[in-house]
Coordinates of C-alpha atoms and ligand atoms in Angstrom, one line a residue:
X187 CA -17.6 -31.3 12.7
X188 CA -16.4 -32.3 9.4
X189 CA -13.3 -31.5 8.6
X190 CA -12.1 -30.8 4.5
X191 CA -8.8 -30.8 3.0
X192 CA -6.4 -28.2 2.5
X193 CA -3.0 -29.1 1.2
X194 CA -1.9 -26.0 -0.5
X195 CA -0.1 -26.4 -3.8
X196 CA -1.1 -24.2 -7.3
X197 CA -3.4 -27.0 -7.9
X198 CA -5.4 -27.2 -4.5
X199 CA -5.9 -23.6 -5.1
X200 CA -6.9 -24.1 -8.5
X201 CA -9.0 -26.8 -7.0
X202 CA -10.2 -24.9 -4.9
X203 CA -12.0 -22.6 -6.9
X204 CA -14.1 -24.9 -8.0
X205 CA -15.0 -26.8 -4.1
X206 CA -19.0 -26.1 -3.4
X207 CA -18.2 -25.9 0.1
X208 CA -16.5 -22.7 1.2
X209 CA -15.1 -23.3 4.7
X210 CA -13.7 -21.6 7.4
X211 CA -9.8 -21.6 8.5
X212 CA -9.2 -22.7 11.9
X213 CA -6.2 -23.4 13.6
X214 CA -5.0 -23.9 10.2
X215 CA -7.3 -26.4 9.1
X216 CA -10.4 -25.9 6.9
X217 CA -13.6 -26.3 9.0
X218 CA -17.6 -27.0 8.4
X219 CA -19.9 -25.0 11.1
X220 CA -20.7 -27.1 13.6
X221 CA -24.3 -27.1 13.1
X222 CA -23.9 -28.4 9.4
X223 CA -25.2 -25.0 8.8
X224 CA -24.5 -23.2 5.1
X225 CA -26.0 -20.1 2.6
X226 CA -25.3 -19.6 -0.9
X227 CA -22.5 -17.5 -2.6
X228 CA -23.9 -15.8 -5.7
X229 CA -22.6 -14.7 -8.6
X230 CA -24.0 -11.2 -8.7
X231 CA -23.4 -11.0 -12.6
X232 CA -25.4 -14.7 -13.6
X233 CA -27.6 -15.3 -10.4
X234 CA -25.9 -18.7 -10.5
X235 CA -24.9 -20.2 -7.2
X236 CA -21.2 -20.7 -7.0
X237 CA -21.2 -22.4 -4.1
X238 CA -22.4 -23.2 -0.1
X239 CA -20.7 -20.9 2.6
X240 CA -20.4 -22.5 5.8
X241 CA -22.0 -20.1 8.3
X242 CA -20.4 -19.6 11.8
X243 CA -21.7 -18.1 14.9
X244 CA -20.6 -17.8 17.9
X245 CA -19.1 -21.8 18.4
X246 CA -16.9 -21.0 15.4
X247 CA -15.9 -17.6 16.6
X248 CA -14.9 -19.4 19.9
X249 CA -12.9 -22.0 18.2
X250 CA -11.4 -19.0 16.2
X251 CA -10.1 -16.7 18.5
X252 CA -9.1 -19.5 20.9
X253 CA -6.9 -20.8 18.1
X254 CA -5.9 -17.4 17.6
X255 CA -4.8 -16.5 21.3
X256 CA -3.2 -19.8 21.6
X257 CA -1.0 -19.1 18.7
X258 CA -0.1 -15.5 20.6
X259 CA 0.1 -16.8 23.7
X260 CA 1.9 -20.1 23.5
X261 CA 3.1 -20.3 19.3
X262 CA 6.0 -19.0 17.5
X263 CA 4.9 -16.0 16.0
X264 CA 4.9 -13.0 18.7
X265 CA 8.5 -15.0 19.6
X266 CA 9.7 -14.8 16.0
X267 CA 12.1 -11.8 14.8
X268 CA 10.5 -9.5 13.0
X269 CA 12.5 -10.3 10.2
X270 CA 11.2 -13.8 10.4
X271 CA 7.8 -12.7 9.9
X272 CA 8.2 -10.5 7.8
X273 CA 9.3 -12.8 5.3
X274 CA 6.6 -14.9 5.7
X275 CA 4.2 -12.0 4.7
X276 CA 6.5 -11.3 2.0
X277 CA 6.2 -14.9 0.4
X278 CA 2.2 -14.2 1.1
X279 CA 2.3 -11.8 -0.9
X280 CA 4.5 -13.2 -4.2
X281 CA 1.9 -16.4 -3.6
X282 CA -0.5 -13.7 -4.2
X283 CA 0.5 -12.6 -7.4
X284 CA 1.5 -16.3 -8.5
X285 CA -2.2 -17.4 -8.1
X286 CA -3.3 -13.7 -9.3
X287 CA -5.5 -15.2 -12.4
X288 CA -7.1 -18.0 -9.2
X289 CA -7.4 -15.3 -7.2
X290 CA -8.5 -12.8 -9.7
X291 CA -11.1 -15.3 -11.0
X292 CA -13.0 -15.9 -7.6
X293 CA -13.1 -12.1 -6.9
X294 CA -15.2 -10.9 -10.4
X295 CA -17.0 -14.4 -9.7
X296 CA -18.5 -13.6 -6.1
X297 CA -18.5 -9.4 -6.8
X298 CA -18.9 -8.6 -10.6
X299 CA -16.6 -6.8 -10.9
X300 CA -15.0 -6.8 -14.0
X301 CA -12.1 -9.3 -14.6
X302 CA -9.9 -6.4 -16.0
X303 CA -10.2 -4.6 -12.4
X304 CA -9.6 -7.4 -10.2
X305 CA -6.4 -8.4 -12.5
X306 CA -5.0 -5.4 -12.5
X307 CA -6.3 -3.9 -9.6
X308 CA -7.4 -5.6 -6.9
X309 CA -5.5 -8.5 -6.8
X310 CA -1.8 -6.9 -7.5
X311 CA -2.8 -4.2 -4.8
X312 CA -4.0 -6.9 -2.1
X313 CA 0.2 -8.9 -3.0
X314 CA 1.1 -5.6 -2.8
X315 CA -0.2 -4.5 0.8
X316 CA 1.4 -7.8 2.2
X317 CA 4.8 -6.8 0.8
X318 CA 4.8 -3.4 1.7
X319 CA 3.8 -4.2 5.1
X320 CA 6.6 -6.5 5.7
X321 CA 9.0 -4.0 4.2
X322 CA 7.6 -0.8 6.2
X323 CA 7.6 -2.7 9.6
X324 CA 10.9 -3.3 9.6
X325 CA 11.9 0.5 9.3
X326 CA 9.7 1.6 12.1
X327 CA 11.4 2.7 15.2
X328 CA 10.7 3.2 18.9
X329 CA 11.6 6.2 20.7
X330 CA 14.3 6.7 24.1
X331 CA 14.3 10.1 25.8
X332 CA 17.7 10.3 27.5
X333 CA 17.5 12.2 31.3
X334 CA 21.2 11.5 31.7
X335 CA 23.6 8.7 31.9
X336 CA 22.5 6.6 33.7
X337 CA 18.5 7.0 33.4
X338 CA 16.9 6.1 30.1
X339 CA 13.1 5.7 29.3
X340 CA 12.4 3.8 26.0
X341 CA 8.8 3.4 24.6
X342 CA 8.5 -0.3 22.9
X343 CA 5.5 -1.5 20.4
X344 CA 4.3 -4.8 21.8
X345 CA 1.1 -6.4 20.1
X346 CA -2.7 -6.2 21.1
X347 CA -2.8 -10.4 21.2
X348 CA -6.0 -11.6 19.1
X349 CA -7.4 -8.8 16.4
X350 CA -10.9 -9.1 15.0
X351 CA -10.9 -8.0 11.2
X352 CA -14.2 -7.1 9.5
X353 CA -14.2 -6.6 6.0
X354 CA -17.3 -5.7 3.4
X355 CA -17.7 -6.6 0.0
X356 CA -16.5 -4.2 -2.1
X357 CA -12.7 -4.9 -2.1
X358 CA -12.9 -8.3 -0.3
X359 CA -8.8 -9.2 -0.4
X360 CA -7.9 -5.9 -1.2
X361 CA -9.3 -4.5 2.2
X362 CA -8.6 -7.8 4.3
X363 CA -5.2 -7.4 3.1
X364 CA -4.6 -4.1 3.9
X365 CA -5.6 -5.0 7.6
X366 CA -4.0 -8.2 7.7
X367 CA -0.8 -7.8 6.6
X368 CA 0.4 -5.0 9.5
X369 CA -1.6 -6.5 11.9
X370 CA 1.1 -9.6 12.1
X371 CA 3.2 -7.8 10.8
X372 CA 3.4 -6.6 14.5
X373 CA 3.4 -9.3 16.3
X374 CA -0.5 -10.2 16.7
X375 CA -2.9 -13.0 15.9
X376 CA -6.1 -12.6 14.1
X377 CA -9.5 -13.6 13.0
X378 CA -11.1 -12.6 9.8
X379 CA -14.6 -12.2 9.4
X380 CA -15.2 -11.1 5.2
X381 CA -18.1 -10.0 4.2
X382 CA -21.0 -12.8 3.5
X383 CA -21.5 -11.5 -0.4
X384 CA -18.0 -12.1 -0.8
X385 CA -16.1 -15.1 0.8
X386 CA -13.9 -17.0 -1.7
X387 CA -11.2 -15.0 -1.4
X388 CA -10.4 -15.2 2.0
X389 CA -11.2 -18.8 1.1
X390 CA -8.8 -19.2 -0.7
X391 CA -5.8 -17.1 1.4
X392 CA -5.5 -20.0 3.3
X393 CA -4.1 -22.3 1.3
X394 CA -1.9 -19.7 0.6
X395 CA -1.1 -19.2 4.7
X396 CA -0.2 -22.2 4.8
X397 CA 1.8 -22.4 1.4
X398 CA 3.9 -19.6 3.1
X399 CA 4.3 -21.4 5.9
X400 CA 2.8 -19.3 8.0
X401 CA 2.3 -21.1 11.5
X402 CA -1.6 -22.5 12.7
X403 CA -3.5 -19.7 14.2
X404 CA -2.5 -17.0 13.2
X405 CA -4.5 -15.9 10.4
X406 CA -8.3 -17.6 11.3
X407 CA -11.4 -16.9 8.4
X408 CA -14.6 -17.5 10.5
X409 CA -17.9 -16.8 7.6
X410 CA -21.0 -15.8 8.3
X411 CA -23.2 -12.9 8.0
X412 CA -23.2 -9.5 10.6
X413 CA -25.5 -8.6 13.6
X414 CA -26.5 -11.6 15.6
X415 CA -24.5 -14.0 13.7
X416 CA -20.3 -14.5 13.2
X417 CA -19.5 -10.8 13.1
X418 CA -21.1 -9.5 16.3
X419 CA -19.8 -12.8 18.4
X420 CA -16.7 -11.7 17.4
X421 CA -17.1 -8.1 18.3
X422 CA -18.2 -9.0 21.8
X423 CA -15.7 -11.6 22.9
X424 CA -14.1 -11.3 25.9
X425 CA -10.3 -12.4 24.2
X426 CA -10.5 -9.8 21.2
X427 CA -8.4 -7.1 21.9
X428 CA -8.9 -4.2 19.5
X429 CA -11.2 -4.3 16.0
X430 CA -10.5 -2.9 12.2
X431 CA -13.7 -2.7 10.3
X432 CA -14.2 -1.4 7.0
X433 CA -17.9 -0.9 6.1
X434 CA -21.4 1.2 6.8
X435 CA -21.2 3.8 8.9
X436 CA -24.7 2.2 11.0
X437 CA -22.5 -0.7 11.2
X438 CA -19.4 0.5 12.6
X439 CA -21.8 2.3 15.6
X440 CA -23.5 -1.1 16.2
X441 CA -20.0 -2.7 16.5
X442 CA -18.8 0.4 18.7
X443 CA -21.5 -0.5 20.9
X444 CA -20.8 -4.1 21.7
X445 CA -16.8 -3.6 21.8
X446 CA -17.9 -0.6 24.4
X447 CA -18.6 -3.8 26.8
X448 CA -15.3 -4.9 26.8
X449 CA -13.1 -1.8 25.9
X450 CA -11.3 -2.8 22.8
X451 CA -9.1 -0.8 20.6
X452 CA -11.2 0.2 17.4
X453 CA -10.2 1.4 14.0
X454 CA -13.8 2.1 11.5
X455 CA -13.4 2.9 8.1
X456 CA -16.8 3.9 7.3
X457 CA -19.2 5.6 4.4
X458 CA -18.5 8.0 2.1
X459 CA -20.1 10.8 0.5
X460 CA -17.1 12.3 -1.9
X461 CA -16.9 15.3 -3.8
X462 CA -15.4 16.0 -7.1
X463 CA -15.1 20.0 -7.4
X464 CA -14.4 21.2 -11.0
X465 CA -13.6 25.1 -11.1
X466 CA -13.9 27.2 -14.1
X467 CA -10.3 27.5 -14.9
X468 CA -9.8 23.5 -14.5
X469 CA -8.2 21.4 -17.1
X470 CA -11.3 19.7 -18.5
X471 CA -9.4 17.2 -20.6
X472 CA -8.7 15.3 -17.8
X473 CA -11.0 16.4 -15.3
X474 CA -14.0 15.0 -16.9
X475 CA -12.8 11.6 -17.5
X476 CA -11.4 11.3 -13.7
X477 CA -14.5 12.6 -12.5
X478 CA -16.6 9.7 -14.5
X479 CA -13.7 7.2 -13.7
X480 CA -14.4 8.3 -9.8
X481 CA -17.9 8.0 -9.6
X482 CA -18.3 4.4 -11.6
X483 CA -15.1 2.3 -10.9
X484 CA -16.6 -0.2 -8.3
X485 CA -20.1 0.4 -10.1
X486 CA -19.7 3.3 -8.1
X487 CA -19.2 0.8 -4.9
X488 CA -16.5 2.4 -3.3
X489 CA -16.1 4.4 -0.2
X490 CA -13.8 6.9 -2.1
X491 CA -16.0 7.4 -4.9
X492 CA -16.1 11.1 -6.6
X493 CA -20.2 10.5 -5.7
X494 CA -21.1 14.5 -6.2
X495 CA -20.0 16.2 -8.8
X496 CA -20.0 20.5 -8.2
X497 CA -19.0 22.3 -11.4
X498 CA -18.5 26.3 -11.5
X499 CA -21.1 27.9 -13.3
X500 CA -18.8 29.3 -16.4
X501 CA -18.3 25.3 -17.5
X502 CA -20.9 23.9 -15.7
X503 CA -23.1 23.4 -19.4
X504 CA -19.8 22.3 -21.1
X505 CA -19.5 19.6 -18.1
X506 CA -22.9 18.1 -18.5
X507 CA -22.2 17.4 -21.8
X508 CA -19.1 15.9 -21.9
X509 CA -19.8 13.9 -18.9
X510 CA -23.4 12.6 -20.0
X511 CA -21.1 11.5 -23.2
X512 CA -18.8 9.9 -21.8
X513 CA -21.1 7.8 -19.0
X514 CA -23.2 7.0 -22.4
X515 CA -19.8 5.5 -23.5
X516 CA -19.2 3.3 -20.7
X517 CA -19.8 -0.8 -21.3
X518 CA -21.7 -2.3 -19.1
X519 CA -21.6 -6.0 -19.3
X520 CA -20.0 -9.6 -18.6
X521 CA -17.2 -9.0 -16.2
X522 CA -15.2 -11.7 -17.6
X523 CA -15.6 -9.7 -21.1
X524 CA -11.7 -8.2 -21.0
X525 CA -13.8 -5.1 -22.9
X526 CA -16.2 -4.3 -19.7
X527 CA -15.8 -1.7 -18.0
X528 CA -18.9 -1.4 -15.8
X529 CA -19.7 -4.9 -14.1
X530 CA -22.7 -5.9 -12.2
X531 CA -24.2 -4.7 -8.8
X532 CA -22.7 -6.9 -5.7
X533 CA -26.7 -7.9 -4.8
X534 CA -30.0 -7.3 -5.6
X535 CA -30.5 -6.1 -2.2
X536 CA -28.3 -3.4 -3.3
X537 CA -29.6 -3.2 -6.4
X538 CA -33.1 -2.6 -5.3
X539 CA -31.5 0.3 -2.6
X540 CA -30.2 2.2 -5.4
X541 CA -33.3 1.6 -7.3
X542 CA -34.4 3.6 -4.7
X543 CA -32.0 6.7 -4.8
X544 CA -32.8 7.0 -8.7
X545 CA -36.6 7.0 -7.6
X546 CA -36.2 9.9 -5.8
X547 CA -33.4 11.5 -7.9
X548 CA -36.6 11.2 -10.9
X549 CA -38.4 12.9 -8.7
X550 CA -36.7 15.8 -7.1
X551 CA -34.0 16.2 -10.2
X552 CA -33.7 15.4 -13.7
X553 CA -32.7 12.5 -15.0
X554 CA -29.7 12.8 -17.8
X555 CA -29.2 9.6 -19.0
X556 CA -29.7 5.7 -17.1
X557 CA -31.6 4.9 -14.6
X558 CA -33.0 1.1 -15.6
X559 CA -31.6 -1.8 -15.6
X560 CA -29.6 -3.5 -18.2
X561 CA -32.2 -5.3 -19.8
X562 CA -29.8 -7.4 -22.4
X563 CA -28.8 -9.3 -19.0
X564 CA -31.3 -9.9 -17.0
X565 CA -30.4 -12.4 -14.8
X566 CA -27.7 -10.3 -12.9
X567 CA -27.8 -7.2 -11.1
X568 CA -26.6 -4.9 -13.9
X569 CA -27.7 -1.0 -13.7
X570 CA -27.0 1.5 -16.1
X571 CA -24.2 4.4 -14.9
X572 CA -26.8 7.2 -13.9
X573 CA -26.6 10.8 -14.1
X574 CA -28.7 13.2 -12.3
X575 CA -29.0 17.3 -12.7
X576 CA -31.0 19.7 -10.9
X577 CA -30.9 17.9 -7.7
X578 CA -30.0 20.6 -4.6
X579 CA -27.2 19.7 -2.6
X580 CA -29.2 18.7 0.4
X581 CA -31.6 16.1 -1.4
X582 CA -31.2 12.9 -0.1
X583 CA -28.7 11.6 -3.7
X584 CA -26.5 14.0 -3.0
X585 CA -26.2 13.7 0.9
X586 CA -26.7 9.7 1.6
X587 CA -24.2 7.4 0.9
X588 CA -25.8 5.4 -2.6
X589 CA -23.0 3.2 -3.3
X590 CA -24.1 2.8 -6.9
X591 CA -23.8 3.9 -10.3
X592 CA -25.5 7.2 -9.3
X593 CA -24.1 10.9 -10.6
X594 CA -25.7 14.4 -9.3
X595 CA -23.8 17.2 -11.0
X596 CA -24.3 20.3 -9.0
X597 CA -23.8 23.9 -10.2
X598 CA -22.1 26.7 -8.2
X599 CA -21.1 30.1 -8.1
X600 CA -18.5 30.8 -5.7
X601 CA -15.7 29.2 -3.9
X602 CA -17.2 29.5 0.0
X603 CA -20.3 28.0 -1.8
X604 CA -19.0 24.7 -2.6
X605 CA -17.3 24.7 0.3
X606 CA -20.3 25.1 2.2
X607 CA -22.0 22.0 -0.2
X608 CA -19.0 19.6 0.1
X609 CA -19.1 19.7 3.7
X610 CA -22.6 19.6 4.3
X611 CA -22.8 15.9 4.6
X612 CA -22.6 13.9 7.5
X613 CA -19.3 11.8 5.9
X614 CA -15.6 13.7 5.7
X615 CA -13.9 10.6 3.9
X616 CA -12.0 12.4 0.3
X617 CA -12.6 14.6 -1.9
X618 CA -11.2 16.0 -5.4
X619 CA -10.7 19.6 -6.2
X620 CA -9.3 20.5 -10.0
X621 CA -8.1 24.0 -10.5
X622 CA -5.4 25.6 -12.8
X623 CA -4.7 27.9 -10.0
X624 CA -2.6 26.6 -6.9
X625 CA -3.9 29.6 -4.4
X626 CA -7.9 28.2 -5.2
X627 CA -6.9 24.3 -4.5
X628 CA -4.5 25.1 -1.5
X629 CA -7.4 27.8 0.2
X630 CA -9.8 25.2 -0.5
X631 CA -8.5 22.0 0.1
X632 CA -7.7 24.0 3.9
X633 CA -11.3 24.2 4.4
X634 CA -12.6 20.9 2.7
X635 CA -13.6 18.7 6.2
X636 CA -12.1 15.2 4.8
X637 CA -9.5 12.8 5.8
X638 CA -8.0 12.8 1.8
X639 CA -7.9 15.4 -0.4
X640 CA -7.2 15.0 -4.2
X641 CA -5.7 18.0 -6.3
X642 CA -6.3 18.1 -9.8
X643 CA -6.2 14.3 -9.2
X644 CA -8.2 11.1 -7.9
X645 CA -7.6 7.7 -6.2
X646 CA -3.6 8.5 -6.3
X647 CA -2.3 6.5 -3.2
X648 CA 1.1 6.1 -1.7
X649 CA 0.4 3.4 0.7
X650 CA 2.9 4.7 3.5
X651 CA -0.5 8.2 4.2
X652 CA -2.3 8.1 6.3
X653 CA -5.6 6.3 5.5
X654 CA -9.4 7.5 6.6
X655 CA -12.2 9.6 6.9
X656 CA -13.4 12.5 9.4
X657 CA -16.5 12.7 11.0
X658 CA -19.2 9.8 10.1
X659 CA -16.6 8.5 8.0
X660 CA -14.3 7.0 10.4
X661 CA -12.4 6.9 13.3
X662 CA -8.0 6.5 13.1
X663 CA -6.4 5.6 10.3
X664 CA -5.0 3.1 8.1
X665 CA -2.0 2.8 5.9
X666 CA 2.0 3.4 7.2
X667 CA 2.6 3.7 10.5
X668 CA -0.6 4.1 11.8
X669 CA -1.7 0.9 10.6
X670 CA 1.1 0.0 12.4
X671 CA 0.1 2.2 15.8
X672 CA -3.0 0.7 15.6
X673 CA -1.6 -3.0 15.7
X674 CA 0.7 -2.0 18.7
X675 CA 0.6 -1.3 22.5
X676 CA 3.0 1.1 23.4
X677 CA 4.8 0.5 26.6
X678 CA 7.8 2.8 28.5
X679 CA 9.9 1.1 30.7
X680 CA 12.2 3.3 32.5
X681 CA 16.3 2.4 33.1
X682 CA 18.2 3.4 35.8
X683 CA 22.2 2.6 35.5
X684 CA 24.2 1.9 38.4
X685 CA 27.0 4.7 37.5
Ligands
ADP934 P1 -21.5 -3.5 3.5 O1 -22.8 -2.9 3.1 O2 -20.3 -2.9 2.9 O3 -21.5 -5.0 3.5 P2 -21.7 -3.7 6.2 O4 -21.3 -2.7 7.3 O5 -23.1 -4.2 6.2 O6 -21.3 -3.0 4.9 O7 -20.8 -5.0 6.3 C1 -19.4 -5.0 6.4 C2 -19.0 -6.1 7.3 O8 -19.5 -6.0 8.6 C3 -19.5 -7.5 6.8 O9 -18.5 -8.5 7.0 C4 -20.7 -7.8 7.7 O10 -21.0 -9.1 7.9 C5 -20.2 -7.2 9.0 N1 -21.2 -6.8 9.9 C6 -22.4 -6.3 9.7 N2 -23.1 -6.0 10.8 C7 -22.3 -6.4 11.8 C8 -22.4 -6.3 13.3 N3 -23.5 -5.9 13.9 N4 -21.4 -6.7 14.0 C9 -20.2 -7.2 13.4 N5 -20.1 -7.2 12.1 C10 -21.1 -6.8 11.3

């Protein structure tokens, strides 16, 4: 096994961008696959290769998590104070946003997303999970029921041991962040296992684990691709005690299914199939640009997307038409272009799958405006933002999760009609409701079946909510404490005082 370099210092990151070989983080060291093995990074937006991904499998996982439960079981971290750690995340976190243009750089380079978003998005938000987290674990507390004087019971967090993180493309540090940073936050070890579209990022956070001083082992980055490969080893081992995934909702059964073998504690963030509901009496000013804002940021490639959009009938032709405008408006192009809006699609697997959603949208609806490709850049995977009317709710646009560009605007009558629409899908993951009247968005955001629910707003977060989806969307949630839950056993011991 070869082994590469990784002193960390704002130049070996900056270095680092440019290495051909990405590599996995073992034990705090940077790591080849055994077998020599490697697959190519794309840039979604060029078709360039950036560079060779070593690809792990199961010897890697092994190495991974034995690293990992060596550092839980025998390293300073569980033994630290909380304090201790917590500092450590913190300075994970400011390394973050000193390497944000690095970091920021690698992210638009291996999704397309544009450079603007991952700047001021992505990358601030991923610093700022790491210190929140380290802020947020220090103000949780742990319950004692008093019986009387001399007997006490007291219910303590201790950590799982070794966590598994899965993470998919979309958000690659944003989303590892958000899992990593409370899971040692609490006390636990872990291995990361980021998508395969999108690995530099977790790359490159460990240079920055070990900037921070955070001690071998206890953040591992295995790469490699899903079923049969890095992520199901590490699903199925015996020494992984509970799993946070974020991805497809097929994926997070397969994974339920191989952690069944070995009974580990499971968190699954899974698809989407959001809802933006305007009502007549809505403030269209800024209704229609949130709902275009919530069905293409991402290139639409987000679970929380506003992927339907259901307008009453007295606005609904006033809708289309300001919508259709301002989707005609949106620049599509070069992510590193600060004016882009729209970037390119992650793959052209994914491309070609979306392809396939506007296919049948052509044919069951009418198509608005999009639907090709970008033909002035043809080498990447750009699409043009779609929009679809006269689709009915239950076509297969409006009810599968598309992940793209894609728009169906719906039209409807009554209030227990778009109820009825909105929660006819198999996902329960957000949705967005504008009304001028507070009695329509509080009886219907009641009935709405989703884990969030946006009023006369979209994507506004307070990180300390609780975080997923209801039915094929997920199962527990993230964010505040119950990222925190999650990460923690909880375990009574009982007093009895000598009086
Ligand atoms: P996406 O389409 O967002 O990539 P996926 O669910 O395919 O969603 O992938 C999300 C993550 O899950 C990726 O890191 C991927 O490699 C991993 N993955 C896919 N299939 C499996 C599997 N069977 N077991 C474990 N991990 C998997």
């Amino acid at each position: 096994m070869s082994i590469a370099t990784g002193t960390a210092s704002a130049n070996s990151i900056k270095e680092a961008l440019n290495n051909k070989t990405v590599h996995h983080f073992i034990g705090g060291q940077f790591e080849s696959s055994a077998s020599g093995d490697t697959f190519d990074d794309i840039n979604p937006a060029t078709g360039e290769v950036i560079a060779q991904i070593s690809s792990g499998g199961v010897t890697e996982i092994d190495m991974a998590v034995s690293a990992a439960k060596e550092a839980f079981d025998r390293g300073p971290w569980p033994r630290m104070s909380l304090r201790e750690r917590c500092d450590i995340l913190r300075k994970i976190g400011d390394l973050i946003l000193q390497y944000k243009e690095v970091l920021a750089h690698a992210e638009t380079r291996d999704t397309g997303k544009p450079l603007s978003e991952s700047l001021e998005g992505d990358i601030p938000r991923a610093a700022q999970n790491f210190q929140f987290f380290a802020d947020y674990a220090q103000a949780i507390t742990e319950e004692c029921f008093t019986v009387s004087d001399n007997e006490r019971h007291i219910a303590v967090r201790e950590p799982l041991g070794v966590a598994a993180l899965i993470t998919p493309w979309n958000l690659p540090l944003y989303l590892s962040s958000w899992k990593i940073a409370p899971c040692l936050a609490m006390g636990n070890t872990c291995v990361l296992k980021p998508a395969e579209w999108t690995p530099f990022t977790a790359y490159l956070l460990g240079f920055i684990a070990k900037e921070a001083g955070l001690p071998p082992g206890v953040l591992n980055v295995v790469h490699g691709f899903g079923a049969h490969s890095a992520g199901e080893a590490l699903t199925r081992h015996p020494d992984v005690s509970c799993i946070s995934f974020t991805g497809e909702t097929t994926t997070g059964k397969a994974i339920m299914s191989a952690a069944a073998q070995t009974l580990k504690k499971v968190s699954f963030e899974l698809g989407g199939k959001g809802a933006t509901i305007i009502f007549d009496d809505a403030d269209l000013k800024e209704a229609i640009p949130t709902a275009v804002r919530a069905a293409y940021r991402n290139q639409g490639q987000i679970c929380l997307a506003g992927s339907r959009l259901f307008v009453q009938e007295g606005v609904y032709k006033q809708v289309v038409e300001e919508v259709v405008a301002a989707v005609k408006q949106i620049r599509v192009g070069d992510p590193l272009d600060r004016n882009t809006q729209m970037g390119s699609i992650i793959s052209l697997e994914q491309l070609e799958k979306v392809q396939e959603y506007i296919q049948h949208g052509k044919k069951e609806g009418k198509l608005l405006t999009g639907g090709d490709r970008v033909k002035e850049l043809p080498n990447g995977y750009f699409l043009q933002p779609t929009v679809f009317s006269d689709l009915s709710f239950d076509s297969r646009c409006c009810q599968e999760e598309i992940f793209g560009p894609v728009l169906p605007i719906i039209p409807f009558k009554t209030e227990q009609q778009v109820i009825d629409m909105t929660n006819s899908t198999a996902y329960g993951l957000s949705a967005s409701i504008w009304s001028s009247n507070v009695d329509t968005c509080h009886r219907v955001s009641q009935k709405i079946r989703t884990g969030i629910l946006w009023v006369n707003c979209w994507f506004a977060r307070d990180l300390r909510t609780p975080f997923g989806g209801q039915k094929s969307s997920g199962i527990g949630r993230e964010g505040g404490r119950y990222a925190l839950d999650f990460f923690s056993e909880l375990k009574t011991i009982s007093y009895k005082y000598k009086a």
